[in-house]
Amino acid sequence: MTLTDLPATNGAEFARAEERTAHNYHPLPVVVAHAEGAWMTDVDGGRFLDLLAGYSALNFGHSHPALVAAAHAQLDKLTLTSRAFVHDQFADFCAALGDLCGKELVLPMNTGAEAVETAIKVARKWGYEVKGVPADRATIIVASGNFHGRTTTIVGFSDDPDARDGFGPFAPGFVTVPYGDLAALEAAIDETTVAVLIEPIQGEGGVVIPPEGYLRGVREACTRSNVLFAADEIQAGLGRTGRTFACDHEGVVPDIYILGKALGGGIVPVSAIVADRDVLGVLKPGQHGSTFGGNPLACAVGHTVVDMLATGDFQRRAEELSVLLRERLESMIGHGVVGVRVRGLWAGVDIDPAVGTGREVCEALMARGVLAKDTHGSTIRLAPPLVISAEDLSWGLDQLAAVVSA
């Protein structure tokens, strides 16, 4: 697809953005001007069904009335104090999020990568002060195919060359094992191991679901060896998989929940790590912080998100629509699709190379009024807002079927 294929205003605006922007993304050539629920409208008035939901940041759809109202109300009162002072939204947000996770303490940050970095720092400090690992010897076990963010520390333990190459030297202290291989993980644990950091489902990897029992095995191995289990639920958590957390599918509770994306309701960046006092209590004043972390606007929106999840309605909706998503996608296997993975309202779809690349399929979908995103060449990810109607989801899948079978 070229800019000359686009409506005039959309093409011109896209070209203008590309001219003055660092090319760290390869966006689809659409310029969105308005969105509501599961639908977006571009600058030329074209409507598109959103099947990406901001990589799960928009679990509750665009412009959800309750979230917009919470943001508007807080904007009129107070938006920032820094953590030098306490504001009137802070305690309630932290208490509500802690209760949702069944944990004692909350440390709010802004972005997902910040939350992962925070978990790494806390795990290392816990290892030195509580477990007794010798100074500067702490190691953290991570999984191949991971995606935890793009800071220099995090990309240092990525095996994605696009994320890693050209950004070294990297911080030591990380041991990589194959994702889903419990025996390899257990063998990698030694006296220096302070944490296992994994995604319960690998989102950027193509919605990769580990074997049944893997998360339980990780939990048992960590408990047995006095190691923290840090679950990166940034994409998988907060209703996306039909449960509040993806770990809930195996009845597993990690020592540290790492949260982000949907926690901000698609309005403001909000992230956090949530853990009990014996873990998060290792931090003392001045040892970690963020000027914007836990700001009043973020807390007001985040608290509303937690209240919405506490009803269980969004989790149930994701579970119900999962049946439709799975049935329709599985019917495409052998007809332009070679594999699918579905958990809740989240799917990885492997496109037959004879059909085209994931990017080409996404461009063809865009031409039909559907927006999705590719990853790792031949895979596309589907993560519709949890508020999508069954009719709209079915229509979007009709478009995918038409594209891949052509």
XYZ file of C-alpha atoms in Angstrom:
406
model
C 0.000 0.000 0.000
C 1.369 3.433 -0.977
C 0.368 6.942 0.038
C -1.151 7.484 -3.398
C -3.674 4.731 -2.559
C -5.001 6.751 0.403
C -7.668 9.461 0.550
C -6.126 12.908 0.079
C -6.152 14.255 3.645
C -5.104 10.964 5.207
C -2.177 10.556 2.793
C -0.989 14.126 3.272
C -1.186 13.959 7.072
C 0.596 10.618 7.160
C 3.388 11.925 4.936
C 3.740 15.020 7.120
C 4.063 12.899 10.252
C 6.650 10.642 8.654
C 8.719 13.623 7.515
C 9.322 14.980 11.037
C 9.236 11.781 13.101
C 12.016 9.370 14.034
C 11.179 6.127 12.258
C 11.160 3.855 15.295
C 7.736 2.520 14.254
C 6.325 1.276 10.955
C 2.675 2.319 11.362
C -0.111 1.456 9.021
C -0.879 4.493 6.816
C -3.977 5.698 8.630
C -4.385 8.959 10.556
C -7.046 8.617 13.244
C -9.036 11.667 14.331
C -11.793 10.222 16.513
C -12.674 6.956 18.220
C -15.444 5.505 20.337
C -15.881 1.984 21.626
C -14.319 -0.396 19.120
C -14.445 1.990 16.157
C -11.993 4.619 14.908
C -12.520 7.341 12.308
C -9.725 8.795 10.200
C -9.251 12.374 9.029
C -11.179 11.644 5.831
C -14.167 10.172 7.666
C -13.296 6.542 6.970
C -14.345 4.145 9.761
C -12.205 1.271 10.995
C -12.862 -1.555 13.438
C -10.054 -1.600 15.997
C -8.806 -5.159 16.528
C -5.608 -4.087 18.291
C -6.860 -1.947 21.200
C -3.532 -0.198 21.629
C -1.738 -3.483 22.385
C -4.307 -4.031 25.192
C -4.043 -0.465 26.543
C -7.619 0.070 25.330
C -9.225 -2.994 26.911
C -12.283 -0.868 27.767
C -12.505 0.665 24.317
C -12.051 4.223 23.161
C -13.609 7.014 25.225
C -15.329 4.789 27.759
C -17.830 7.121 29.498
C -16.835 6.182 33.045
C -13.135 6.677 32.359
C -13.624 9.936 30.471
C -15.818 11.250 33.305
C -13.176 10.351 35.899
C -10.493 12.135 33.883
C -12.633 15.241 33.307
C -13.535 15.500 36.981
C -9.922 15.219 38.084
C -8.648 17.674 35.457
C -10.730 20.391 37.078
C -9.172 19.757 40.506
C -5.558 18.571 40.507
C -3.269 16.873 38.013
C 0.206 16.728 39.544
C 1.924 17.179 42.888
C 4.988 14.932 42.387
C 5.609 12.332 45.057
C 7.070 15.061 47.287
C 3.518 15.425 48.605
C 0.517 13.130 49.020
C -2.682 13.875 47.131
C -6.243 12.844 47.880
C -6.514 10.198 45.123
C -3.382 8.265 46.038
C -4.416 6.159 49.025
C -7.692 4.982 47.500
C -6.062 3.965 44.214
C -3.260 2.029 45.897
C -5.675 0.294 48.270
C -8.073 -0.671 45.468
C -5.311 -2.004 43.208
C -3.694 -3.869 46.083
C -7.035 -5.477 46.927
C -7.627 -6.460 43.289
C -4.258 -8.244 43.318
C -4.563 -9.606 46.850
C -1.322 -7.842 47.812
C -0.334 -5.371 50.518
C 1.666 -2.673 48.718
C 1.557 -0.824 45.397
C 4.303 1.175 43.692
C 2.815 3.269 40.859
C 4.884 4.233 37.832
C 3.979 5.391 34.312
C 4.961 3.035 31.501
C 5.215 -0.716 31.305
C 8.975 -0.595 30.819
C 9.285 1.515 33.974
C 7.291 -1.079 35.887
C 9.554 -3.882 34.650
C 12.659 -1.886 35.585
C 11.117 -1.294 39.016
C 10.507 -5.020 39.464
C 14.115 -5.763 38.512
C 15.441 -3.269 41.063
C 13.147 -4.533 43.805
C 14.030 -8.177 43.097
C 17.749 -7.451 43.264
C 17.437 -5.465 46.477
C 15.295 -8.204 48.014
C 17.911 -10.725 46.978
C 20.691 -8.866 48.765
C 18.810 -7.799 51.876
C 16.444 -10.722 52.444
C 17.838 -13.772 50.639
C 21.467 -12.905 51.343
C 22.921 -13.050 47.833
C 26.471 -11.575 47.813
C 26.693 -7.975 46.584
C 26.420 -7.492 42.813
C 25.933 -11.231 42.190
C 22.141 -11.317 41.789
C 20.744 -13.010 38.678
C 17.249 -13.020 37.193
C 15.952 -15.806 34.952
C 14.066 -14.675 31.837
C 12.520 -16.531 28.886
C 13.441 -16.650 25.223
C 11.057 -14.766 22.957
C 10.299 -12.287 25.721
C 9.206 -8.680 25.320
C 9.304 -6.559 28.467
C 10.036 -3.116 27.025
C 12.780 -1.174 25.295
C 15.115 0.273 27.931
C 18.777 -0.660 27.571
C 18.544 -3.051 30.513
C 15.494 -4.823 29.121
C 16.640 -5.151 25.501
C 19.886 -6.602 26.841
C 18.040 -9.827 27.652
C 15.891 -9.820 24.511
C 16.666 -12.245 21.683
C 14.883 -10.061 19.110
C 17.639 -8.549 16.938
C 15.501 -5.493 16.103
C 15.169 -4.694 19.794
C 18.737 -5.583 20.771
C 21.236 -4.970 17.970
C 23.174 -1.713 18.133
C 22.241 -0.764 21.700
C 24.948 -2.474 23.795
C 26.858 -2.830 26.021
C 24.218 -4.446 28.190
C 23.757 -4.959 31.894
C 24.757 -8.401 33.184
C 22.746 -10.526 35.583
C 20.169 -12.211 33.338
C 19.942 -15.889 32.423
C 17.756 -16.897 29.467
C 15.930 -20.239 29.262
C 13.454 -21.503 26.637
C 9.907 -20.273 27.228
C 7.619 -23.028 28.445
C 10.509 -25.361 29.374
C 10.090 -25.947 33.097
C 13.020 -28.336 33.384
C 15.387 -25.773 31.863
C 14.112 -23.106 34.239
C 14.565 -25.332 37.288
C 18.078 -26.253 36.168
C 19.011 -22.573 35.799
C 18.119 -21.649 39.393
C 21.142 -21.391 41.676
C 22.171 -19.571 44.847
C 22.424 -16.234 42.982
C 18.909 -16.370 41.508
C 16.642 -13.699 42.984
C 13.713 -13.808 40.554
C 12.083 -15.436 37.562
C 10.651 -12.761 35.248
C 8.226 -14.062 32.627
C 5.108 -13.143 30.689
C 2.342 -15.647 31.476
C 1.464 -15.257 27.793
C 3.980 -13.731 25.386
C 2.098 -10.979 23.584
C 4.673 -9.444 21.266
C 5.918 -12.940 20.504
C 2.572 -13.660 18.831
C 0.260 -14.525 21.741
C 2.347 -17.545 22.712
C 0.619 -19.608 25.412
C 2.837 -21.859 27.551
C 2.028 -25.546 28.137
C -0.627 -26.341 30.731
C 0.964 -26.530 34.175
C 3.963 -24.372 33.282
C 2.945 -21.418 35.444
C 2.163 -23.728 38.369
C 5.571 -25.301 37.929
C 7.260 -21.892 37.905
C 5.428 -20.955 41.091
C 6.455 -24.198 42.809
C 10.094 -23.906 41.680
C 10.310 -20.318 42.931
C 8.770 -21.194 46.293
C 11.036 -24.221 46.710
C 14.202 -22.233 45.966
C 13.284 -18.957 47.742
C 13.096 -17.043 44.467
C 10.598 -14.295 43.546
C 8.126 -14.978 40.751
C 7.582 -11.703 38.841
C 4.717 -11.941 36.333
C 4.669 -9.366 33.536
C 0.910 -8.998 33.074
C 1.207 -5.689 31.203
C -0.501 -6.998 28.045
C -2.072 -10.189 29.362
C -3.622 -8.791 32.523
C -6.665 -6.750 33.504
C -9.357 -8.748 31.753
C -7.768 -9.484 28.389
C -7.680 -13.288 28.759
C -11.089 -13.739 30.367
C -9.622 -13.553 33.875
C -8.364 -10.561 35.836
C -4.827 -11.887 35.367
C -3.488 -14.491 32.962
C -1.913 -16.277 35.942
C -5.455 -16.902 37.216
C -5.943 -19.548 34.520
C -3.634 -21.830 36.513
C -4.596 -20.561 39.945
C -1.149 -19.039 40.393
C -0.282 -15.942 42.438
C 3.122 -14.403 41.662
C 5.188 -12.531 44.232
C 5.187 -9.422 42.014
C 2.476 -8.377 39.587
C 3.805 -6.074 36.873
C 0.933 -4.051 35.411
C 0.457 -1.313 32.821
C -1.364 -0.536 29.557
C -5.069 -1.088 30.412
C -4.473 0.271 33.928
C -4.541 3.757 32.375
C -7.852 3.134 30.590
C -6.395 4.322 27.287
C -6.327 7.873 28.693
C -3.070 8.277 30.623
C 0.031 6.111 31.039
C -0.309 4.207 34.322
C 1.769 1.264 35.474
C 2.589 -0.325 38.789
C 4.164 -3.232 40.547
C 2.127 -4.857 43.293
C 3.587 -7.104 45.995
C 3.464 -7.862 49.691
C 5.312 -5.872 52.324
C 8.124 -8.411 52.689
C 9.058 -7.736 49.046
C 8.246 -4.088 48.333
C 9.235 -3.071 51.845
C 12.904 -3.308 50.890
C 12.697 0.105 49.194
C 13.519 3.118 51.326
C 13.004 6.847 50.528
C 15.291 8.063 47.764
C 16.054 4.611 46.359
C 13.458 4.651 43.553
C 10.872 7.070 42.270
C 9.119 8.945 39.493
C 7.934 12.547 39.291
C 4.763 11.532 37.454
C 4.253 8.073 38.954
C 0.985 7.913 40.883
C -0.080 11.427 39.878
C -3.671 12.499 40.713
C -4.996 12.144 37.169
C -3.454 8.695 36.809
C -4.835 7.575 40.167
C -8.346 8.831 39.391
C -8.444 6.985 36.072
C -6.648 3.918 37.422
C -9.012 3.640 40.372
C -11.964 3.698 37.984
C -10.340 0.924 35.937
C -9.934 -1.183 39.086
C -13.562 -0.583 40.066
C -14.716 -1.671 36.604
C -12.656 -4.856 36.799
C -13.918 -5.605 40.301
C -17.388 -6.282 38.860
C -16.044 -9.164 36.757
C -18.186 -8.048 33.809
C -15.294 -7.394 31.433
C -13.580 -10.672 32.267
C -16.818 -12.575 31.594
C -17.309 -10.749 28.314
C -13.804 -11.644 27.130
C -14.429 -15.280 28.050
C -17.763 -15.376 26.225
C -16.462 -13.723 23.040
C -13.447 -16.022 23.132
C -15.677 -18.852 21.909
C -16.621 -16.919 18.782
C -13.029 -15.801 18.202
C -11.630 -19.322 18.530
C -14.268 -20.997 16.359
C -13.931 -18.492 13.530
C -10.137 -18.498 13.538
C -9.850 -22.271 13.702
C -12.175 -22.503 10.703
C -9.569 -20.551 8.712
C -6.796 -23.111 9.304
C -6.009 -24.613 5.932
C -7.612 -21.649 4.205
C -4.784 -19.121 4.389
C -4.012 -19.663 8.083
C -1.601 -22.291 9.399
C -2.032 -21.857 13.145
C -3.919 -19.935 15.820
C -3.552 -19.402 19.568
C -6.476 -17.956 21.532
C -6.853 -17.053 25.195
C -9.820 -14.881 26.078
C -10.231 -12.029 23.598
C -6.639 -12.313 22.400
C -5.262 -14.277 19.474
C -2.128 -14.903 17.496
C -2.794 -15.881 13.882
C -0.042 -17.450 11.767
C -0.556 -16.587 8.108
C 0.324 -19.040 5.368
C 3.410 -17.529 3.661
C 1.742 -18.247 0.315
C -0.882 -15.644 1.231
C 1.642 -12.956 2.127
C 3.391 -11.428 5.093
C 1.626 -10.354 8.243
C 2.149 -6.758 7.177
C 0.527 -7.362 3.793
C -2.471 -9.011 5.444
C -2.841 -6.046 7.821
C -2.720 -3.637 4.879
C -5.411 -5.654 3.103
C -7.517 -5.611 6.267
C -7.093 -1.854 6.515
C -8.466 -1.513 2.984
C -11.538 -3.389 4.237
C -11.981 -1.193 7.319
C -10.228 -3.332 9.938
C -7.072 -2.419 11.866
C -4.736 -5.099 13.262
C -0.955 -5.412 13.621
C 1.632 -7.915 12.515
C 4.582 -9.295 14.444
C 7.566 -11.458 13.559
C 6.887 -11.560 9.838
C 4.006 -13.945 9.282
C 1.889 -13.522 12.438
C -0.855 -11.024 13.183
C -2.268 -10.263 16.622
C -5.908 -9.664 17.384
C -6.827 -7.934 20.648
C -10.205 -6.235 20.232
C -11.504 -3.931 22.950
C -13.449 -5.968 25.501
C -16.515 -3.823 24.745
C -16.716 -4.979 21.121
C -20.077 -6.442 20.117
C -20.334 -10.012 18.873
C -21.703 -8.660 15.581
C -18.760 -6.312 15.035
C -16.245 -9.000 15.984
C -17.869 -11.429 13.565
C -17.793 -8.819 10.801
C -14.099 -8.157 11.436
C -13.346 -11.873 11.257
C -15.316 -12.043 8.013
C -12.866 -9.515 6.568
C -9.881 -11.557 7.752
C -11.334 -14.720 6.230
C -11.858 -12.930 2.937
C -8.282 -11.590 2.911
C -6.505 -14.864 3.734
C -8.666 -17.010 1.452
C -8.103 -14.714 -1.517
